[in-house]
């Protein structure tokens, strides 16, 4: 496994593989890797010949400077974890390398970005699209794997690929959970002991909510989920919505045919956790 920090070195390393007809798989990350990321890397290894993992804490997608500052940075440990995976290249560029000058591009994802994460984190998805489009330009992957935990991010990436006419297949990766159900996230490492004990209540409540679809309306289920989670003094729901999996717009009744996904953001103290479940 090789650690690369410049675009020129990355291109030189990958061009040889491409000329030999090898397919490139890409897993973009912000580091602080956990089993969830590693499962995406294994998935990339099953589907492509050469796997690149990027580790880059992207400043343009943080709307809260404090959040950017405290985001965990653990490159040495990340490298150790990746040793046991099919990853061949770790691309860890500097901010200067990715943004030699400010990226002023403004993407327009319409209603997809006006709800949920987009509504509560203004500018977040523009920053994600900026960095992912740049990384795609650098890596030129055949397939890129994104975790389903960030459900809205995946929808935005699909839309971005269509808008920019990119020749890359986006592959969804299943959410990996701790034994108590908590979705794995780099942010879990920032939880205090008390908040860590409470956090599994999020997915437990979502799972219980799935059993209520015959006895409650969508509005009632939404209210129930928020009340159940907020009953815990260490948790505070920012939003919970049940949405059409394609348009991400709220769904009004269970009878609607489209696949429905319940998406949630919860503050556990200062740490913001997101999760989702298919209804
Ligand atoms: O999901 C993430 O970790 C980030 O949003 C991504 C896709 C690596 C872009 O910075």
Short mmCIF file of C-alpha atoms and ligand atoms in Angstrom, two decimals:
data_model
loop_
_atom_site.label_atom_id
_atom_site.label_comp_id
_atom_site.label_asym_id
_atom_site.label_seq_id
_atom_site.Cartn_x
_atom_site.Cartn_y
_atom_site.Cartn_z
CA UNK A 1 0.00 0.00 0.00
CA UNK A 2 1.31 3.43 -0.94
CA UNK A 3 0.60 6.83 0.61
CA UNK A 4 0.32 9.57 -2.02
CA UNK A 5 -0.17 13.28 -1.35
CA UNK A 6 0.03 14.99 -4.75
CA UNK A 7 -2.25 14.84 -7.77
CA UNK A 8 0.74 14.35 -10.10
CA UNK A 9 1.93 11.26 -8.18
CA UNK A 10 -1.59 9.88 -8.03
CA UNK A 11 -2.12 10.28 -11.78
CA UNK A 12 1.28 8.70 -12.51
CA UNK A 13 0.49 5.70 -10.30
CA UNK A 14 -2.98 5.13 -11.74
CA UNK A 15 -2.19 5.73 -15.42
CA UNK A 16 -0.06 2.59 -15.55
CA UNK A 17 -2.92 0.48 -14.18
CA UNK A 18 -5.39 2.05 -16.58
CA UNK A 19 -3.12 1.36 -19.56
CA UNK A 20 -2.92 -2.29 -18.44
CA UNK A 21 -6.73 -2.39 -18.52
CA UNK A 22 -7.25 -2.54 -14.74
CA UNK A 23 -10.42 -0.98 -13.34
CA UNK A 24 -10.15 1.61 -10.57
CA UNK A 25 -12.37 1.57 -7.47
CA UNK A 26 -12.56 4.63 -5.25
CA UNK A 27 -13.66 5.16 -1.66
CA UNK A 28 -13.64 8.86 -0.68
CA UNK A 29 -13.38 9.43 3.09
CA UNK A 30 -12.52 12.11 5.59
CA UNK A 31 -10.46 9.62 7.60
CA UNK A 32 -11.02 8.54 11.24
CA UNK A 33 -11.77 5.22 9.62
CA UNK A 34 -13.96 2.54 11.19
CA UNK A 35 -15.41 -0.82 10.14
CA UNK A 36 -18.05 0.97 8.05
CA UNK A 37 -15.37 2.51 5.83
CA UNK A 38 -13.42 -0.74 5.72
CA UNK A 39 -16.47 -2.60 4.46
CA UNK A 40 -16.73 -0.04 1.60
CA UNK A 41 -13.06 -0.68 0.79
CA UNK A 42 -13.67 -4.44 0.72
CA UNK A 43 -16.68 -3.87 -1.54
CA UNK A 44 -14.48 -1.81 -3.89
CA UNK A 45 -11.92 -4.62 -3.86
CA UNK A 46 -14.56 -7.15 -4.92
CA UNK A 47 -15.76 -4.99 -7.81
CA UNK A 48 -12.55 -3.44 -9.18
CA UNK A 49 -8.86 -4.29 -9.70
CA UNK A 50 -7.18 -1.33 -8.00
CA UNK A 51 -8.60 0.42 -4.94
CA UNK A 52 -7.87 4.04 -4.00
CA UNK A 53 -9.01 5.48 -0.66
CA UNK A 54 -8.84 9.24 -0.20
CA UNK A 55 -8.46 10.78 3.24
CA UNK A 56 -9.24 14.46 3.17
CA UNK A 57 -11.15 16.55 5.71
CA UNK A 58 -12.86 18.86 3.26
CA UNK A 59 -13.20 22.39 4.70
CA UNK A 60 -15.82 23.53 2.17
CA UNK A 61 -18.49 21.11 3.44
CA UNK A 62 -18.38 22.25 7.08
CA UNK A 63 -20.82 25.03 7.78
CA UNK A 64 -19.70 25.12 11.44
CA UNK A 65 -15.99 26.01 11.93
CA UNK A 66 -16.01 24.31 15.38
CA UNK A 67 -17.19 21.08 13.77
CA UNK A 68 -14.30 21.27 11.25
CA UNK A 69 -11.80 21.95 14.02
CA UNK A 70 -12.82 19.02 16.20
CA UNK A 71 -13.28 16.52 13.34
CA UNK A 72 -10.97 13.60 14.27
CA UNK A 73 -7.72 13.29 12.27
CA UNK A 74 -6.01 9.94 12.72
CA UNK A 75 -3.93 9.28 9.57
CA UNK A 76 -1.48 6.85 11.19
CA UNK A 77 -4.21 4.68 12.63
CA UNK A 78 -6.17 4.89 9.35
CA UNK A 79 -3.13 3.60 7.45
CA UNK A 80 -2.82 0.66 9.85
CA UNK A 81 -6.49 -0.25 9.40
CA UNK A 82 -6.20 -0.05 5.61
CA UNK A 83 -3.22 -2.44 5.58
CA UNK A 84 -5.68 -5.31 6.12
CA UNK A 85 -7.89 -4.32 3.16
CA UNK A 86 -7.58 -4.42 -0.64
CA UNK A 87 -6.61 -0.69 -0.65
CA UNK A 88 -3.54 -0.14 -2.83
CA UNK A 89 -3.29 3.66 -2.71
CA UNK A 90 -4.14 6.08 0.08
CA UNK A 91 -4.52 9.57 -1.34
CA UNK A 92 -4.13 12.14 1.45
CA UNK A 93 -3.67 15.56 -0.19
CA UNK A 94 -3.26 18.90 1.61
CA UNK A 95 -5.95 21.59 1.45
CA UNK A 96 -3.62 23.58 -0.84
CA UNK A 97 -3.33 20.62 -3.23
CA UNK A 98 -7.11 20.24 -3.54
CA UNK A 99 -7.93 23.96 -3.45
CA UNK A 100 -4.96 25.86 -4.94
CA UNK A 101 -7.51 28.63 -5.31
CA UNK A 102 -11.03 29.03 -3.88
CA UNK A 103 -13.64 26.87 -5.56
CA UNK A 104 -16.49 29.26 -6.40
CA UNK A 105 -18.67 26.74 -8.21
CA UNK A 106 -22.31 26.75 -7.14
CA UNK A 107 -24.17 23.52 -7.80
CA UNK A 108 -27.94 23.43 -8.01
CA UNK A 109 -29.56 20.21 -6.84
CA UNK A 110 -33.04 21.73 -6.59
CA UNK A 111 -35.40 20.20 -4.03
CA UNK A 112 -32.92 17.42 -3.24
CA UNK A 113 -30.74 19.88 -1.31
CA UNK A 114 -33.48 22.00 0.24
CA UNK A 115 -34.57 19.37 2.79
CA UNK A 116 -33.11 17.60 5.84
CA UNK A 117 -29.28 17.90 5.87
CA UNK A 118 -29.44 20.57 3.16
CA UNK A 119 -31.89 22.64 5.19
CA UNK A 120 -29.97 22.32 8.45
CA UNK A 121 -26.43 22.56 7.07
CA UNK A 122 -26.52 25.37 4.48
CA UNK A 123 -23.79 25.00 1.86
CA UNK A 124 -22.89 21.49 3.03
CA UNK A 125 -23.85 19.67 -0.16
CA UNK A 126 -22.27 22.33 -2.36
CA UNK A 127 -19.00 21.63 -0.53
CA UNK A 128 -19.48 17.87 -0.89
CA UNK A 129 -20.12 18.25 -4.64
CA UNK A 130 -17.07 20.52 -5.00
CA UNK A 131 -14.70 18.07 -3.36
CA UNK A 132 -16.16 14.87 -4.81
CA UNK A 133 -16.13 16.28 -8.35
CA UNK A 134 -12.48 17.33 -7.86
CA UNK A 135 -11.56 13.92 -6.42
CA UNK A 136 -13.31 12.18 -9.32
CA UNK A 137 -11.23 14.34 -11.69
CA UNK A 138 -8.04 13.31 -9.91
CA UNK A 139 -8.75 9.58 -9.47
CA UNK A 140 -10.92 9.00 -12.58
CA UNK A 141 -12.50 5.94 -11.00
CA UNK A 142 -14.63 3.36 -12.79
CA UNK A 143 -16.67 2.82 -9.62
CA UNK A 144 -16.98 4.89 -6.45
CA UNK A 145 -18.50 3.52 -3.25
CA UNK A 146 -20.56 5.70 -0.87
CA UNK A 147 -22.12 4.60 2.42
CA UNK A 148 -25.91 4.48 2.64
CA UNK A 149 -25.78 6.00 6.13
CA UNK A 150 -25.39 9.34 4.34
CA UNK A 151 -28.55 8.70 2.38
CA UNK A 152 -29.09 12.25 1.13
CA UNK A 153 -25.41 12.59 0.19
CA UNK A 154 -25.78 9.55 -2.08
CA UNK A 155 -28.78 11.10 -3.81
CA UNK A 156 -26.78 14.31 -4.32
CA UNK A 157 -23.81 12.38 -5.74
CA UNK A 158 -26.07 10.50 -8.18
CA UNK A 159 -27.50 13.87 -9.30
CA UNK A 160 -24.04 15.43 -9.60
CA UNK A 161 -22.78 12.57 -11.79
CA UNK A 162 -25.75 13.07 -14.13
CA UNK A 163 -25.36 16.88 -14.18
CA UNK A 164 -21.64 16.74 -14.97
CA UNK A 165 -22.01 13.80 -17.36
CA UNK A 166 -19.35 11.80 -15.50
CA UNK A 167 -18.47 8.26 -16.51
CA UNK A 168 -18.37 6.73 -13.04
CA UNK A 169 -20.65 4.14 -11.47
CA UNK A 170 -21.86 5.06 -7.97
CA UNK A 171 -22.18 1.98 -5.76
CA UNK A 172 -24.11 2.13 -2.46
CA UNK A 173 -22.49 0.50 0.59
CA UNK A 174 -24.64 -0.93 3.40
CA UNK A 175 -24.49 0.82 6.78
CA UNK A 176 -22.39 -1.09 9.31
CA UNK A 177 -23.61 -1.00 12.92
CA UNK A 178 -22.14 -1.54 16.34
CA UNK A 179 -23.51 -4.57 18.25
CA UNK A 180 -26.05 -2.27 19.95
CA UNK A 181 -27.31 -0.89 16.61
CA UNK A 182 -25.55 2.48 16.55
CA UNK A 183 -24.53 3.28 12.97
CA UNK A 184 -20.75 3.43 12.70
CA UNK A 185 -19.51 6.99 12.21
CA UNK A 186 -16.25 8.84 12.68
CA UNK A 187 -18.16 11.15 14.98
CA UNK A 188 -18.92 8.32 17.45
CA UNK A 189 -15.36 8.71 18.75
CA UNK A 190 -16.32 12.19 19.99
CA UNK A 191 -19.23 10.97 22.16
CA UNK A 192 -18.90 11.17 25.95
CA UNK A 193 -19.55 7.96 27.89
CA UNK A 194 -23.13 9.07 28.73
CA UNK A 195 -23.95 10.11 25.17
CA UNK A 196 -22.45 6.89 23.79
CA UNK A 197 -24.76 4.89 26.11
CA UNK A 198 -27.81 6.81 24.88
CA UNK A 199 -26.97 6.88 21.15
CA UNK A 200 -28.19 3.33 20.29
CA UNK A 201 -31.69 4.55 21.20
CA UNK A 202 -31.76 6.26 17.78
CA UNK A 203 -31.70 3.10 15.69
CA UNK A 204 -33.69 1.11 18.26
CA UNK A 205 -36.48 3.70 17.95
CA UNK A 206 -36.35 3.68 14.14
CA UNK A 207 -36.60 -0.13 14.17
CA UNK A 208 -39.60 -0.01 16.56
CA UNK A 209 -41.24 2.61 14.36
CA UNK A 210 -41.27 0.16 11.45
CA UNK A 211 -43.72 -1.98 13.45
CA UNK A 212 -46.18 0.90 13.82
CA UNK A 213 -47.05 1.45 10.18
CA UNK A 214 -50.32 -0.53 10.44
CA UNK A 215 -51.57 1.25 13.54
CA UNK A 216 -50.39 4.85 13.05
CA UNK A 217 -50.40 7.47 10.30
CA UNK A 218 -47.09 8.78 8.96
CA UNK A 219 -47.52 12.01 10.97
CA UNK A 220 -48.16 10.00 14.14
CA UNK A 221 -45.11 7.80 13.57
CA UNK A 222 -42.96 10.89 13.02
CA UNK A 223 -44.20 12.42 16.27
CA UNK A 224 -43.70 9.14 18.14
CA UNK A 225 -40.09 8.77 16.96
CA UNK A 226 -39.18 12.32 17.99
CA UNK A 227 -40.88 11.95 21.40
CA UNK A 228 -39.25 8.55 22.12
CA UNK A 229 -35.75 9.83 21.34
CA UNK A 230 -36.18 13.16 23.11
CA UNK A 231 -37.32 11.31 26.24
CA UNK A 232 -33.62 10.56 26.73
CA UNK A 233 -32.03 13.65 28.33
CA UNK A 234 -28.77 13.05 26.41
CA UNK A 235 -30.43 13.15 22.97
CA UNK A 236 -32.17 15.89 21.00
CA UNK A 237 -33.73 15.31 17.57
CA UNK A 238 -32.93 17.98 14.99
CA UNK A 239 -35.23 16.51 12.33
CA UNK A 240 -36.95 13.27 11.45
CA UNK A 241 -38.79 12.82 8.18
CA UNK A 242 -40.16 9.95 6.14
CA UNK A 243 -39.34 10.65 2.51
CA UNK A 244 -39.54 9.25 -0.99
CA UNK A 245 -36.18 7.51 -1.52
CA UNK A 246 -35.73 9.11 -4.96
CA UNK A 247 -37.03 12.68 -4.56
CA UNK A 248 -36.30 12.97 -0.80
CA UNK A 249 -39.59 14.85 -0.37
CA UNK A 250 -41.92 14.05 2.57
CA UNK A 251 -44.42 11.28 2.00
CA UNK A 252 -47.97 11.73 3.37
CA UNK A 253 -49.43 8.27 3.53
CA UNK A 254 -48.20 4.69 3.76
CA UNK A 255 -50.20 3.70 0.67
CA UNK A 256 -47.94 5.73 -1.66
CA UNK A 257 -46.02 3.24 -3.80
CA UNK A 258 -42.53 4.69 -3.69
CA UNK A 259 -39.86 3.32 -1.36
CA UNK A 260 -39.97 5.29 1.89
CA UNK A 261 -36.95 6.10 4.02
CA UNK A 262 -37.00 7.57 7.51
CA UNK A 263 -34.05 9.98 7.85
CA UNK A 264 -32.98 11.44 11.17
CA UNK A 265 -30.41 13.81 12.69
CA UNK A 266 -29.92 13.82 16.45
CA UNK A 267 -27.64 15.81 18.70
CA UNK A 268 -25.97 13.68 21.35
CA UNK A 269 -24.51 16.58 23.31
CA UNK A 270 -22.41 18.51 20.78
CA UNK A 271 -22.09 15.55 18.43
CA UNK A 272 -24.52 15.39 15.55
CA UNK A 273 -25.46 11.87 14.46
CA UNK A 274 -27.46 10.86 11.39
CA UNK A 275 -29.11 7.58 10.49
CA UNK A 276 -31.90 6.21 8.32
CA UNK A 277 -34.15 3.20 7.89
CA UNK A 278 -36.25 1.92 5.01
CA UNK A 279 -39.97 1.65 5.80
O1 LIG B 1 -19.00 11.12 3.44
C1 LIG B 1 -17.90 11.69 3.62
O2 LIG B 1 -17.06 11.23 4.40
C2 LIG B 1 -17.61 12.99 2.87
O3 LIG B 1 -18.76 13.76 2.73
C3 LIG B 1 -16.94 12.75 1.51
C4 LIG B 1 -17.84 12.00 0.56
C5 LIG B 1 -15.64 11.98 1.70
C6 LIG B 1 -16.59 14.10 0.87
O4 LIG B 1 -15.74 14.84 1.66
#
